[in-house]
Amino acid sequence: MDNRIIEIEKYAKENNIPIMQKKGINYLCNFIKKNNIKNILEIGSAIGYSSIKMALVDKDIKITTIEKDNERYLEALKNIKNMDLEKQITLILGDALNINLKDKYDLIFIDAAKAQYIRFFKKYEVNLKENGYFFSDNMDFHGFRENKDLIKSKNLRQLVGKIEKFIIFLKENDKYETKFLKTGDGIAISKKKGD
Ligand code: SAH
Ligand code: MG
């Protein structure tokens, strides 16, 4: 394994940055490979870990990734440069809810503020190609969905409630076929149905 990636994982751990879990990112990378996905939009770059892993799947893959936190954005920029992946990864600093993109993507990966998943989904639907996929991380919310007794704060309870609303939204959305996987922290894969 590339030492530079191990360094990024270490930095994330030391600084409490919630990068994707190993099983989740491996699943995502295999999915990208298997389905020949080339254009990806990511909402929530953090320090660039998942975008770097996805870019390394194939040299033809292009990723646009959005991060609203300035410090993380700068760290991501540094990591992407250090990996020589500037040609494949375009990093945007800003709130994904205020950004408008024209391009269409094969896959849109939602991995940002959990309370806003429905809004991200609705906003970026126009950027998804026919037969494209939404991929959403943290559907199990660190195990709290299964262990509600562990939830001590109101804030956390509300967040878990928002994730559950998003899951219902996906289940009831007949424009998409959604599969829920237990992999990593729980993944939802929503495939857009053709007309
Ligand atoms: N995908 C990353 C981890 C992302 S963590 C990885 O696996 O490596 C979630 C990130 O989303 C945080 O860095 C947070 O600052 C960012 N975020 C939260 N809300 C956002 C928004 N509205 N727009 C852009 N970024 C957002
Ligand atoms: Mg996540």
mmCIF file with all atom_site columns, C-alpha atoms and ligand atoms in Angstrom:
data_model
loop_
_atom_site.group_PDB
_atom_site.id
_atom_site.type_symbol
_atom_site.label_atom_id
_atom_site.label_alt_id
_atom_site.label_comp_id
_atom_site.label_asym_id
_atom_site.label_entity_id
_atom_site.label_seq_id
_atom_site.pdbx_PDB_ins_code
_atom_site.Cartn_x
_atom_site.Cartn_y
_atom_site.Cartn_z
_atom_site.occupancy
_atom_site.B_iso_or_equiv
_atom_site.pdbx_formal_charge
_atom_site.auth_seq_id
_atom_site.auth_comp_id
_atom_site.auth_asym_id
_atom_site.auth_atom_id
_atom_site.pdbx_PDB_model_num
ATOM   1   C  CA  . MET A 1 1   ? 0.000   0.000  0.000   1.00 0.00 ? 1   MET A CA  1
ATOM   2   C  CA  . ASP A 1 2   ? 1.176   3.512  -0.880  1.00 0.00 ? 2   ASP A CA  1
ATOM   3   C  CA  . ASN A 1 3   ? 2.722   5.228  2.134   1.00 0.00 ? 3   ASN A CA  1
ATOM   4   C  CA  . ARG A 1 4   ? 1.111   8.518  1.210   1.00 0.00 ? 4   ARG A CA  1
ATOM   5   C  CA  . ILE A 1 5   ? -2.337  6.957  1.650   1.00 0.00 ? 5   ILE A CA  1
ATOM   6   C  CA  . ILE A 1 6   ? -1.392  5.502  5.012   1.00 0.00 ? 6   ILE A CA  1
ATOM   7   C  CA  . GLU A 1 7   ? -0.326  9.021  6.038   1.00 0.00 ? 7   GLU A CA  1
ATOM   8   C  CA  . ILE A 1 8   ? -3.728  10.408 5.029   1.00 0.00 ? 8   ILE A CA  1
ATOM   9   C  CA  . GLU A 1 9   ? -5.489  7.705  7.054   1.00 0.00 ? 9   GLU A CA  1
ATOM   10  C  CA  . LYS A 1 10  ? -3.297  8.529  10.023  1.00 0.00 ? 10  LYS A CA  1
ATOM   11  C  CA  . TYR A 1 11  ? -3.980  12.254 9.727   1.00 0.00 ? 11  TYR A CA  1
ATOM   12  C  CA  . ALA A 1 12  ? -7.735  11.555 9.588   1.00 0.00 ? 12  ALA A CA  1
ATOM   13  C  CA  . LYS A 1 13  ? -7.575  9.445  12.718  1.00 0.00 ? 13  LYS A CA  1
ATOM   14  C  CA  . GLU A 1 14  ? -5.496  11.953 14.668  1.00 0.00 ? 14  GLU A CA  1
ATOM   15  C  CA  . ASN A 1 15  ? -7.710  14.859 13.668  1.00 0.00 ? 15  ASN A CA  1
ATOM   16  C  CA  . ASN A 1 16  ? -11.070 13.112 13.992  1.00 0.00 ? 16  ASN A CA  1
ATOM   17  C  CA  . ILE A 1 17  ? -11.940 13.422 10.335  1.00 0.00 ? 17  ILE A CA  1
ATOM   18  C  CA  . PRO A 1 18  ? -14.698 10.959 9.415   1.00 0.00 ? 18  PRO A CA  1
ATOM   19  C  CA  . ILE A 1 19  ? -13.260 9.443  6.249   1.00 0.00 ? 19  ILE A CA  1
ATOM   20  C  CA  . MET A 1 20  ? -14.982 6.414  4.780   1.00 0.00 ? 20  MET A CA  1
ATOM   21  C  CA  . GLN A 1 21  ? -14.427 3.118  6.526   1.00 0.00 ? 21  GLN A CA  1
ATOM   22  C  CA  . LYS A 1 22  ? -12.130 0.652  4.756   1.00 0.00 ? 22  LYS A CA  1
ATOM   23  C  CA  . LYS A 1 23  ? -14.896 -1.787 3.803   1.00 0.00 ? 23  LYS A CA  1
ATOM   24  C  CA  . GLY A 1 24  ? -17.080 1.005  2.508   1.00 0.00 ? 24  GLY A CA  1
ATOM   25  C  CA  . ILE A 1 25  ? -14.411 2.618  0.342   1.00 0.00 ? 25  ILE A CA  1
ATOM   26  C  CA  . ASN A 1 26  ? -13.301 -0.768 -0.996  1.00 0.00 ? 26  ASN A CA  1
ATOM   27  C  CA  . TYR A 1 27  ? -16.872 -1.576 -1.937  1.00 0.00 ? 27  TYR A CA  1
ATOM   28  C  CA  . LEU A 1 28  ? -17.250 1.796  -3.656  1.00 0.00 ? 28  LEU A CA  1
ATOM   29  C  CA  . CYS A 1 29  ? -13.998 1.376  -5.609  1.00 0.00 ? 29  CYS A CA  1
ATOM   30  C  CA  . ASN A 1 30  ? -14.995 -2.121 -6.788  1.00 0.00 ? 30  ASN A CA  1
ATOM   31  C  CA  . PHE A 1 31  ? -18.400 -0.816 -7.774  1.00 0.00 ? 31  PHE A CA  1
ATOM   32  C  CA  . ILE A 1 32  ? -16.774 1.939  -9.859  1.00 0.00 ? 32  ILE A CA  1
ATOM   33  C  CA  . LYS A 1 33  ? -14.547 -0.586 -11.572 1.00 0.00 ? 33  LYS A CA  1
ATOM   34  C  CA  . LYS A 1 34  ? -17.270 -3.162 -12.213 1.00 0.00 ? 34  LYS A CA  1
ATOM   35  C  CA  . ASN A 1 35  ? -19.718 -0.613 -13.628 1.00 0.00 ? 35  ASN A CA  1
ATOM   36  C  CA  . ASN A 1 36  ? -17.099 1.222  -15.681 1.00 0.00 ? 36  ASN A CA  1
ATOM   37  C  CA  . ILE A 1 37  ? -17.881 4.534  -14.006 1.00 0.00 ? 37  ILE A CA  1
ATOM   38  C  CA  . LYS A 1 38  ? -15.816 7.466  -15.301 1.00 0.00 ? 38  LYS A CA  1
ATOM   39  C  CA  . ASN A 1 39  ? -17.422 10.688 -14.088 1.00 0.00 ? 39  ASN A CA  1
ATOM   40  C  CA  . ILE A 1 40  ? -18.040 11.147 -10.410 1.00 0.00 ? 40  ILE A CA  1
ATOM   41  C  CA  . LEU A 1 41  ? -19.372 13.956 -8.251  1.00 0.00 ? 41  LEU A CA  1
ATOM   42  C  CA  . GLU A 1 42  ? -18.621 13.780 -4.536  1.00 0.00 ? 42  GLU A CA  1
ATOM   43  C  CA  . ILE A 1 43  ? -20.341 15.899 -1.907  1.00 0.00 ? 43  ILE A CA  1
ATOM   44  C  CA  . GLY A 1 44  ? -18.048 16.109 1.136   1.00 0.00 ? 44  GLY A CA  1
ATOM   45  C  CA  . SER A 1 45  ? -14.356 15.797 0.244   1.00 0.00 ? 45  SER A CA  1
ATOM   46  C  CA  . ALA A 1 46  ? -12.952 16.223 3.749   1.00 0.00 ? 46  ALA A CA  1
ATOM   47  C  CA  . ILE A 1 47  ? -9.192  15.800 3.202   1.00 0.00 ? 47  ILE A CA  1
ATOM   48  C  CA  . GLY A 1 48  ? -9.503  14.081 -0.180  1.00 0.00 ? 48  GLY A CA  1
ATOM   49  C  CA  . TYR A 1 49  ? -9.175  10.486 0.972   1.00 0.00 ? 49  TYR A CA  1
ATOM   50  C  CA  . SER A 1 50  ? -12.170 8.934  -0.817  1.00 0.00 ? 50  SER A CA  1
ATOM   51  C  CA  . SER A 1 51  ? -11.663 10.997 -3.988  1.00 0.00 ? 51  SER A CA  1
ATOM   52  C  CA  . ILE A 1 52  ? -8.019  9.881  -4.130  1.00 0.00 ? 52  ILE A CA  1
ATOM   53  C  CA  . LYS A 1 53  ? -9.008  6.232  -3.659  1.00 0.00 ? 53  LYS A CA  1
ATOM   54  C  CA  . MET A 1 54  ? -11.637 6.505  -6.407  1.00 0.00 ? 54  MET A CA  1
ATOM   55  C  CA  . ALA A 1 55  ? -9.248  8.289  -8.793  1.00 0.00 ? 55  ALA A CA  1
ATOM   56  C  CA  . LEU A 1 56  ? -6.687  5.514  -8.341  1.00 0.00 ? 56  LEU A CA  1
ATOM   57  C  CA  . VAL A 1 57  ? -9.154  2.933  -9.710  1.00 0.00 ? 57  VAL A CA  1
ATOM   58  C  CA  . ASP A 1 58  ? -8.453  4.092  -13.277 1.00 0.00 ? 58  ASP A CA  1
ATOM   59  C  CA  . LYS A 1 59  ? -6.577  6.923  -14.995 1.00 0.00 ? 59  LYS A CA  1
ATOM   60  C  CA  . ASP A 1 60  ? -9.674  7.795  -17.056 1.00 0.00 ? 60  ASP A CA  1
ATOM   61  C  CA  . ILE A 1 61  ? -11.806 8.548  -14.029 1.00 0.00 ? 61  ILE A CA  1
ATOM   62  C  CA  . LYS A 1 62  ? -12.644 12.206 -13.397 1.00 0.00 ? 62  LYS A CA  1
ATOM   63  C  CA  . ILE A 1 63  ? -13.923 13.418 -10.057 1.00 0.00 ? 63  ILE A CA  1
ATOM   64  C  CA  . THR A 1 64  ? -15.418 16.717 -8.961  1.00 0.00 ? 64  THR A CA  1
ATOM   65  C  CA  . THR A 1 65  ? -15.580 17.018 -5.194  1.00 0.00 ? 65  THR A CA  1
ATOM   66  C  CA  . ILE A 1 66  ? -17.063 19.730 -2.969  1.00 0.00 ? 66  ILE A CA  1
ATOM   67  C  CA  . GLU A 1 67  ? -15.929 20.688 0.546   1.00 0.00 ? 67  GLU A CA  1
ATOM   68  C  CA  . LYS A 1 68  ? -17.180 23.603 2.608   1.00 0.00 ? 68  LYS A CA  1
ATOM   69  C  CA  . ASP A 1 69  ? -14.568 23.632 5.363   1.00 0.00 ? 69  ASP A CA  1
ATOM   70  C  CA  . ASN A 1 70  ? -11.568 25.750 4.392   1.00 0.00 ? 70  ASN A CA  1
ATOM   71  C  CA  . GLU A 1 71  ? -8.986  23.892 6.461   1.00 0.00 ? 71  GLU A CA  1
ATOM   72  C  CA  . ARG A 1 72  ? -10.060 20.491 5.122   1.00 0.00 ? 72  ARG A CA  1
ATOM   73  C  CA  . TYR A 1 73  ? -10.202 21.873 1.608   1.00 0.00 ? 73  TYR A CA  1
ATOM   74  C  CA  . LEU A 1 74  ? -6.579  23.038 1.890   1.00 0.00 ? 74  LEU A CA  1
ATOM   75  C  CA  . GLU A 1 75  ? -5.500  19.682 3.277   1.00 0.00 ? 75  GLU A CA  1
ATOM   76  C  CA  . ALA A 1 76  ? -7.331  17.900 0.435   1.00 0.00 ? 76  ALA A CA  1
ATOM   77  C  CA  . LEU A 1 77  ? -5.645  20.155 -2.119  1.00 0.00 ? 77  LEU A CA  1
ATOM   78  C  CA  . LYS A 1 78  ? -2.262  19.292 -0.629  1.00 0.00 ? 78  LYS A CA  1
ATOM   79  C  CA  . ASN A 1 79  ? -2.987  15.561 -0.595  1.00 0.00 ? 79  ASN A CA  1
ATOM   80  C  CA  . ILE A 1 80  ? -4.266  15.529 -4.184  1.00 0.00 ? 80  ILE A CA  1
ATOM   81  C  CA  . LYS A 1 81  ? -1.149  17.396 -5.382  1.00 0.00 ? 81  LYS A CA  1
ATOM   82  C  CA  . ASN A 1 82  ? 1.078   15.071 -3.433  1.00 0.00 ? 82  ASN A CA  1
ATOM   83  C  CA  . MET A 1 83  ? -0.570  12.097 -5.173  1.00 0.00 ? 83  MET A CA  1
ATOM   84  C  CA  . ASP A 1 84  ? -0.194  13.797 -8.612  1.00 0.00 ? 84  ASP A CA  1
ATOM   85  C  CA  . LEU A 1 85  ? -3.925  13.548 -9.169  1.00 0.00 ? 85  LEU A CA  1
ATOM   86  C  CA  . GLU A 1 86  ? -4.734  17.193 -10.022 1.00 0.00 ? 86  GLU A CA  1
ATOM   87  C  CA  . LYS A 1 87  ? -5.660  16.213 -13.569 1.00 0.00 ? 87  LYS A CA  1
ATOM   88  C  CA  . GLN A 1 88  ? -8.266  13.740 -12.348 1.00 0.00 ? 88  GLN A CA  1
ATOM   89  C  CA  . ILE A 1 89  ? -9.700  15.507 -9.312  1.00 0.00 ? 89  ILE A CA  1
ATOM   90  C  CA  . THR A 1 90  ? -11.300 18.953 -9.295  1.00 0.00 ? 90  THR A CA  1
ATOM   91  C  CA  . LEU A 1 91  ? -11.801 20.310 -5.811  1.00 0.00 ? 91  LEU A CA  1
ATOM   92  C  CA  . ILE A 1 92  ? -14.408 22.980 -5.133  1.00 0.00 ? 92  ILE A CA  1
ATOM   93  C  CA  . LEU A 1 93  ? -14.517 25.032 -1.930  1.00 0.00 ? 93  LEU A CA  1
ATOM   94  C  CA  . GLY A 1 94  ? -18.068 25.889 -0.914  1.00 0.00 ? 94  GLY A CA  1
ATOM   95  C  CA  . ASP A 1 95  ? -21.391 24.737 0.449   1.00 0.00 ? 95  ASP A CA  1
ATOM   96  C  CA  . ALA A 1 96  ? -22.763 22.094 -1.906  1.00 0.00 ? 96  ALA A CA  1
ATOM   97  C  CA  . LEU A 1 97  ? -26.255 23.498 -1.370  1.00 0.00 ? 97  LEU A CA  1
ATOM   98  C  CA  . ASN A 1 98  ? -25.161 26.786 -2.975  1.00 0.00 ? 98  ASN A CA  1
ATOM   99  C  CA  . ILE A 1 99  ? -23.194 25.477 -5.908  1.00 0.00 ? 99  ILE A CA  1
ATOM   100 C  CA  . ASN A 1 100 ? -24.630 24.879 -9.348  1.00 0.00 ? 100 ASN A CA  1
ATOM   101 C  CA  . LEU A 1 101 ? -22.919 22.464 -11.690 1.00 0.00 ? 101 LEU A CA  1
ATOM   102 C  CA  . LYS A 1 102 ? -23.725 21.914 -15.351 1.00 0.00 ? 102 LYS A CA  1
ATOM   103 C  CA  . ASP A 1 103 ? -22.038 18.576 -15.953 1.00 0.00 ? 103 ASP A CA  1
ATOM   104 C  CA  . LYS A 1 104 ? -23.708 15.194 -15.676 1.00 0.00 ? 104 LYS A CA  1
ATOM   105 C  CA  . TYR A 1 105 ? -22.169 12.325 -13.756 1.00 0.00 ? 105 TYR A CA  1
ATOM   106 C  CA  . ASP A 1 106 ? -22.324 8.526  -13.790 1.00 0.00 ? 106 ASP A CA  1
ATOM   107 C  CA  . LEU A 1 107 ? -22.202 8.464  -10.014 1.00 0.00 ? 107 LEU A CA  1
ATOM   108 C  CA  . ILE A 1 108 ? -22.939 11.001 -7.297  1.00 0.00 ? 108 ILE A CA  1
ATOM   109 C  CA  . PHE A 1 109 ? -21.494 10.158 -3.909  1.00 0.00 ? 109 PHE A CA  1
ATOM   110 C  CA  . ILE A 1 110 ? -23.182 11.851 -0.951  1.00 0.00 ? 110 ILE A CA  1
ATOM   111 C  CA  . ASP A 1 111 ? -20.965 11.917 2.126   1.00 0.00 ? 111 ASP A CA  1
ATOM   112 C  CA  . ALA A 1 112 ? -21.542 15.300 3.798   1.00 0.00 ? 112 ALA A CA  1
ATOM   113 C  CA  . ALA A 1 113 ? -23.853 16.717 6.506   1.00 0.00 ? 113 ALA A CA  1
ATOM   114 C  CA  . LYS A 1 114 ? -26.214 13.872 7.391   1.00 0.00 ? 114 LYS A CA  1
ATOM   115 C  CA  . ALA A 1 115 ? -29.139 16.201 8.145   1.00 0.00 ? 115 ALA A CA  1
ATOM   116 C  CA  . GLN A 1 116 ? -29.122 17.459 4.558   1.00 0.00 ? 116 GLN A CA  1
ATOM   117 C  CA  . TYR A 1 117 ? -29.148 14.232 2.536   1.00 0.00 ? 117 TYR A CA  1
ATOM   118 C  CA  . ILE A 1 118 ? -32.624 14.735 1.041   1.00 0.00 ? 118 ILE A CA  1
ATOM   119 C  CA  . ARG A 1 119 ? -31.679 18.255 -0.016  1.00 0.00 ? 119 ARG A CA  1
ATOM   120 C  CA  . PHE A 1 120 ? -28.395 17.129 -1.612  1.00 0.00 ? 120 PHE A CA  1
ATOM   121 C  CA  . PHE A 1 121 ? -30.209 14.332 -3.420  1.00 0.00 ? 121 PHE A CA  1
ATOM   122 C  CA  . LYS A 1 122 ? -32.927 16.597 -4.813  1.00 0.00 ? 122 LYS A CA  1
ATOM   123 C  CA  . LYS A 1 123 ? -30.522 19.351 -5.758  1.00 0.00 ? 123 LYS A CA  1
ATOM   124 C  CA  . TYR A 1 124 ? -28.113 17.118 -7.669  1.00 0.00 ? 124 TYR A CA  1
ATOM   125 C  CA  . GLU A 1 125 ? -30.637 14.837 -9.400  1.00 0.00 ? 125 GLU A CA  1
ATOM   126 C  CA  . VAL A 1 126 ? -30.360 17.059 -12.492 1.00 0.00 ? 126 VAL A CA  1
ATOM   127 C  CA  . ASN A 1 127 ? -26.642 16.244 -12.613 1.00 0.00 ? 127 ASN A CA  1
ATOM   128 C  CA  . LEU A 1 128 ? -27.139 12.494 -12.741 1.00 0.00 ? 128 LEU A CA  1
ATOM   129 C  CA  . LYS A 1 129 ? -26.968 10.738 -16.104 1.00 0.00 ? 129 LYS A CA  1
ATOM   130 C  CA  . GLU A 1 130 ? -29.694 8.365  -17.239 1.00 0.00 ? 130 GLU A CA  1
ATOM   131 C  CA  . ASN A 1 131 ? -28.966 5.029  -15.556 1.00 0.00 ? 131 ASN A CA  1
ATOM   132 C  CA  . GLY A 1 132 ? -26.570 6.745  -13.157 1.00 0.00 ? 132 GLY A CA  1
ATOM   133 C  CA  . TYR A 1 133 ? -26.216 6.017  -9.453  1.00 0.00 ? 133 TYR A CA  1
ATOM   134 C  CA  . PHE A 1 134 ? -26.473 7.878  -6.198  1.00 0.00 ? 134 PHE A CA  1
ATOM   135 C  CA  . PHE A 1 135 ? -24.249 6.384  -3.538  1.00 0.00 ? 135 PHE A CA  1
ATOM   136 C  CA  . SER A 1 136 ? -24.959 7.513  0.046   1.00 0.00 ? 136 SER A CA  1
ATOM   137 C  CA  . ASP A 1 137 ? -22.697 6.797  3.023   1.00 0.00 ? 137 ASP A CA  1
ATOM   138 C  CA  . ASN A 1 138 ? -23.410 6.458  6.762   1.00 0.00 ? 138 ASN A CA  1
ATOM   139 C  CA  . MET A 1 139 ? -26.906 4.982  6.518   1.00 0.00 ? 139 MET A CA  1
ATOM   140 C  CA  . ASP A 1 140 ? -26.304 3.151  9.827   1.00 0.00 ? 140 ASP A CA  1
ATOM   141 C  CA  . PHE A 1 141 ? -25.003 6.306  11.460  1.00 0.00 ? 141 PHE A CA  1
ATOM   142 C  CA  . HIS A 1 142 ? -22.158 4.728  13.413  1.00 0.00 ? 142 HIS A CA  1
ATOM   143 C  CA  . GLY A 1 143 ? -24.432 1.981  14.690  1.00 0.00 ? 143 GLY A CA  1
ATOM   144 C  CA  . PHE A 1 144 ? -26.778 4.412  16.438  1.00 0.00 ? 144 PHE A CA  1
ATOM   145 C  CA  . ARG A 1 145 ? -29.730 3.444  14.270  1.00 0.00 ? 145 ARG A CA  1
ATOM   146 C  CA  . GLU A 1 146 ? -29.627 -0.062 15.681  1.00 0.00 ? 146 GLU A CA  1
ATOM   147 C  CA  . ASN A 1 147 ? -28.773 0.961  19.241  1.00 0.00 ? 147 ASN A CA  1
ATOM   148 C  CA  . LYS A 1 148 ? -31.012 3.856  20.099  1.00 0.00 ? 148 LYS A CA  1
ATOM   149 C  CA  . ASP A 1 149 ? -30.285 3.351  23.823  1.00 0.00 ? 149 ASP A CA  1
ATOM   150 C  CA  . LEU A 1 150 ? -26.801 4.678  23.179  1.00 0.00 ? 150 LEU A CA  1
ATOM   151 C  CA  . ILE A 1 151 ? -28.148 8.009  21.959  1.00 0.00 ? 151 ILE A CA  1
ATOM   152 C  CA  . LYS A 1 152 ? -27.664 10.505 24.776  1.00 0.00 ? 152 LYS A CA  1
ATOM   153 C  CA  . SER A 1 153 ? -28.196 13.885 23.167  1.00 0.00 ? 153 SER A CA  1
ATOM   154 C  CA  . LYS A 1 154 ? -31.164 15.486 21.488  1.00 0.00 ? 154 LYS A CA  1
ATOM   155 C  CA  . ASN A 1 155 ? -28.966 16.649 18.656  1.00 0.00 ? 155 ASN A CA  1
ATOM   156 C  CA  . LEU A 1 156 ? -27.853 13.119 17.870  1.00 0.00 ? 156 LEU A CA  1
ATOM   157 C  CA  . ARG A 1 157 ? -31.418 11.813 18.093  1.00 0.00 ? 157 ARG A CA  1
ATOM   158 C  CA  . GLN A 1 158 ? -32.504 14.434 15.561  1.00 0.00 ? 158 GLN A CA  1
ATOM   159 C  CA  . LEU A 1 159 ? -29.685 13.504 13.194  1.00 0.00 ? 159 LEU A CA  1
ATOM   160 C  CA  . VAL A 1 160 ? -30.584 9.826  13.341  1.00 0.00 ? 160 VAL A CA  1
ATOM   161 C  CA  . GLY A 1 161 ? -34.186 10.851 12.663  1.00 0.00 ? 161 GLY A CA  1
ATOM   162 C  CA  . LYS A 1 162 ? -33.047 12.753 9.557   1.00 0.00 ? 162 LYS A CA  1
ATOM   163 C  CA  . ILE A 1 163 ? -31.154 9.748  8.240   1.00 0.00 ? 163 ILE A CA  1
ATOM   164 C  CA  . GLU A 1 164 ? -34.264 7.619  8.784   1.00 0.00 ? 164 GLU A CA  1
ATOM   165 C  CA  . LYS A 1 165 ? -36.330 10.158 6.857   1.00 0.00 ? 165 LYS A CA  1
ATOM   166 C  CA  . PHE A 1 166 ? -33.823 9.957  4.024   1.00 0.00 ? 166 PHE A CA  1
ATOM   167 C  CA  . ILE A 1 167 ? -34.082 6.155  4.004   1.00 0.00 ? 167 ILE A CA  1
ATOM   168 C  CA  . ILE A 1 168 ? -37.882 6.382  3.759   1.00 0.00 ? 168 ILE A CA  1
ATOM   169 C  CA  . PHE A 1 169 ? -37.504 8.994  1.017   1.00 0.00 ? 169 PHE A CA  1
ATOM   170 C  CA  . LEU A 1 170 ? -35.332 6.565  -0.960  1.00 0.00 ? 170 LEU A CA  1
ATOM   171 C  CA  . LYS A 1 171 ? -37.640 3.604  -0.379  1.00 0.00 ? 171 LYS A CA  1
ATOM   172 C  CA  . GLU A 1 172 ? -40.650 5.570  -1.550  1.00 0.00 ? 172 GLU A CA  1
ATOM   173 C  CA  . ASN A 1 173 ? -38.896 7.149  -4.531  1.00 0.00 ? 173 ASN A CA  1
ATOM   174 C  CA  . ASP A 1 174 ? -40.022 5.185  -7.567  1.00 0.00 ? 174 ASP A CA  1
ATOM   175 C  CA  . LYS A 1 175 ? -37.707 7.001  -9.975  1.00 0.00 ? 175 LYS A CA  1
ATOM   176 C  CA  . TYR A 1 176 ? -34.887 5.027  -8.338  1.00 0.00 ? 176 TYR A CA  1
ATOM   177 C  CA  . GLU A 1 177 ? -34.257 1.472  -7.321  1.00 0.00 ? 177 GLU A CA  1
ATOM   178 C  CA  . THR A 1 178 ? -32.364 1.551  -4.002  1.00 0.00 ? 178 THR A CA  1
ATOM   179 C  CA  . LYS A 1 179 ? -30.358 -1.191 -2.359  1.00 0.00 ? 179 LYS A CA  1
ATOM   180 C  CA  . PHE A 1 180 ? -29.257 -0.858 1.259   1.00 0.00 ? 180 PHE A CA  1
ATOM   181 C  CA  . LEU A 1 181 ? -26.031 -2.559 2.266   1.00 0.00 ? 181 LEU A CA  1
ATOM   182 C  CA  . LYS A 1 182 ? -24.558 -3.158 5.710   1.00 0.00 ? 182 LYS A CA  1
ATOM   183 C  CA  . THR A 1 183 ? -21.048 -2.608 4.343   1.00 0.00 ? 183 THR A CA  1
ATOM   184 C  CA  . GLY A 1 184 ? -18.891 -0.126 6.310   1.00 0.00 ? 184 GLY A CA  1
ATOM   185 C  CA  . ASP A 1 185 ? -21.222 2.350  8.042   1.00 0.00 ? 185 ASP A CA  1
ATOM   186 C  CA  . GLY A 1 186 ? -24.126 1.395  5.785   1.00 0.00 ? 186 GLY A CA  1
ATOM   187 C  CA  . ILE A 1 187 ? -24.424 2.335  2.139   1.00 0.00 ? 187 ILE A CA  1
ATOM   188 C  CA  . ALA A 1 188 ? -27.435 3.101  -0.051  1.00 0.00 ? 188 ALA A CA  1
ATOM   189 C  CA  . ILE A 1 189 ? -27.068 2.607  -3.801  1.00 0.00 ? 189 ILE A CA  1
ATOM   190 C  CA  . SER A 1 190 ? -29.861 4.192  -5.813  1.00 0.00 ? 190 SER A CA  1
ATOM   191 C  CA  . LYS A 1 191 ? -30.017 3.415  -9.500  1.00 0.00 ? 191 LYS A CA  1
ATOM   192 C  CA  . LYS A 1 192 ? -31.966 5.792  -11.675 1.00 0.00 ? 192 LYS A CA  1
ATOM   193 C  CA  . LYS A 1 193 ? -34.600 3.935  -13.646 1.00 0.00 ? 193 LYS A CA  1
ATOM   194 C  CA  . GLY A 1 194 ? -34.756 4.604  -17.376 1.00 0.00 ? 194 GLY A CA  1
ATOM   195 C  CA  . ASP A 1 195 ? -37.891 6.299  -18.780 1.00 0.00 ? 195 ASP A CA  1
HETATM 196 N  N1  . SAH B 2 .   ? -15.769 11.629 1.657   1.00 0.00 ? 1   SAH B N1  1
HETATM 197 C  C1  . SAH B 2 .   ? -14.739 11.841 2.657   1.00 0.00 ? 1   SAH B C1  1
HETATM 198 C  C2  . SAH B 2 .   ? -15.282 12.131 4.031   1.00 0.00 ? 1   SAH B C2  1
HETATM 199 C  C3  . SAH B 2 .   ? -16.234 13.288 4.090   1.00 0.00 ? 1   SAH B C3  1
HETATM 200 S  S1  . SAH B 2 .   ? -16.610 13.759 5.753   1.00 0.00 ? 1   SAH B S1  1
HETATM 201 C  C4  . SAH B 2 .   ? -13.861 10.597 2.727   1.00 0.00 ? 1   SAH B C4  1
HETATM 202 O  O1  . SAH B 2 .   ? -14.421 9.502  2.865   1.00 0.00 ? 1   SAH B O1  1
HETATM 203 O  O2  . SAH B 2 .   ? -12.647 10.718 2.630   1.00 0.00 ? 1   SAH B O2  1
HETATM 204 C  C5  . SAH B 2 .   ? -17.884 14.912 5.441   1.00 0.00 ? 1   SAH B C5  1
HETATM 205 C  C6  . SAH B 2 .   ? -17.406 16.269 4.931   1.00 0.00 ? 1   SAH B C6  1
HETATM 206 O  O3  . SAH B 2 .   ? -18.525 16.949 4.385   1.00 0.00 ? 1   SAH B O3  1
HETATM 207 C  C7  . SAH B 2 .   ? -16.847 17.168 6.029   1.00 0.00 ? 1   SAH B C7  1
HETATM 208 O  O4  . SAH B 2 .   ? -15.510 17.487 5.745   1.00 0.00 ? 1   SAH B O4  1
HETATM 209 C  C8  . SAH B 2 .   ? -17.737 18.400 5.977   1.00 0.00 ? 1   SAH B C8  1
HETATM 210 O  O5  . SAH B 2 .   ? -17.030 19.618 6.176   1.00 0.00 ? 1   SAH B O5  1
HETATM 211 C  C9  . SAH B 2 .   ? -18.321 18.338 4.590   1.00 0.00 ? 1   SAH B C9  1
HETATM 212 N  N2  . SAH B 2 .   ? -19.612 18.993 4.412   1.00 0.00 ? 1   SAH B N2  1
HETATM 213 C  C10 . SAH B 2 .   ? -20.660 18.963 5.253   1.00 0.00 ? 1   SAH B C10 1
HETATM 214 N  N3  . SAH B 2 .   ? -21.690 19.665 4.741   1.00 0.00 ? 1   SAH B N3  1
HETATM 215 C  C11 . SAH B 2 .   ? -21.272 20.137 3.537   1.00 0.00 ? 1   SAH B C11 1
HETATM 216 C  C12 . SAH B 2 .   ? -21.888 20.948 2.535   1.00 0.00 ? 1   SAH B C12 1
HETATM 217 N  N4  . SAH B 2 .   ? -23.127 21.423 2.678   1.00 0.00 ? 1   SAH B N4  1
HETATM 218 N  N5  . SAH B 2 .   ? -21.171 21.248 1.423   1.00 0.00 ? 1   SAH B N5  1
HETATM 219 C  C13 . SAH B 2 .   ? -19.899 20.788 1.294   1.00 0.00 ? 1   SAH B C13 1
HETATM 220 N  N6  . SAH B 2 .   ? -19.269 20.036 2.210   1.00 0.00 ? 1   SAH B N6  1
HETATM 221 C  C14 . SAH B 2 .   ? -19.950 19.716 3.319   1.00 0.00 ? 1   SAH B C14 1
HETATM 222 MG MG  . MG  B 3 .   ? -19.112 9.062  5.562   1.00 0.00 ? 2   MG  B MG  1
#
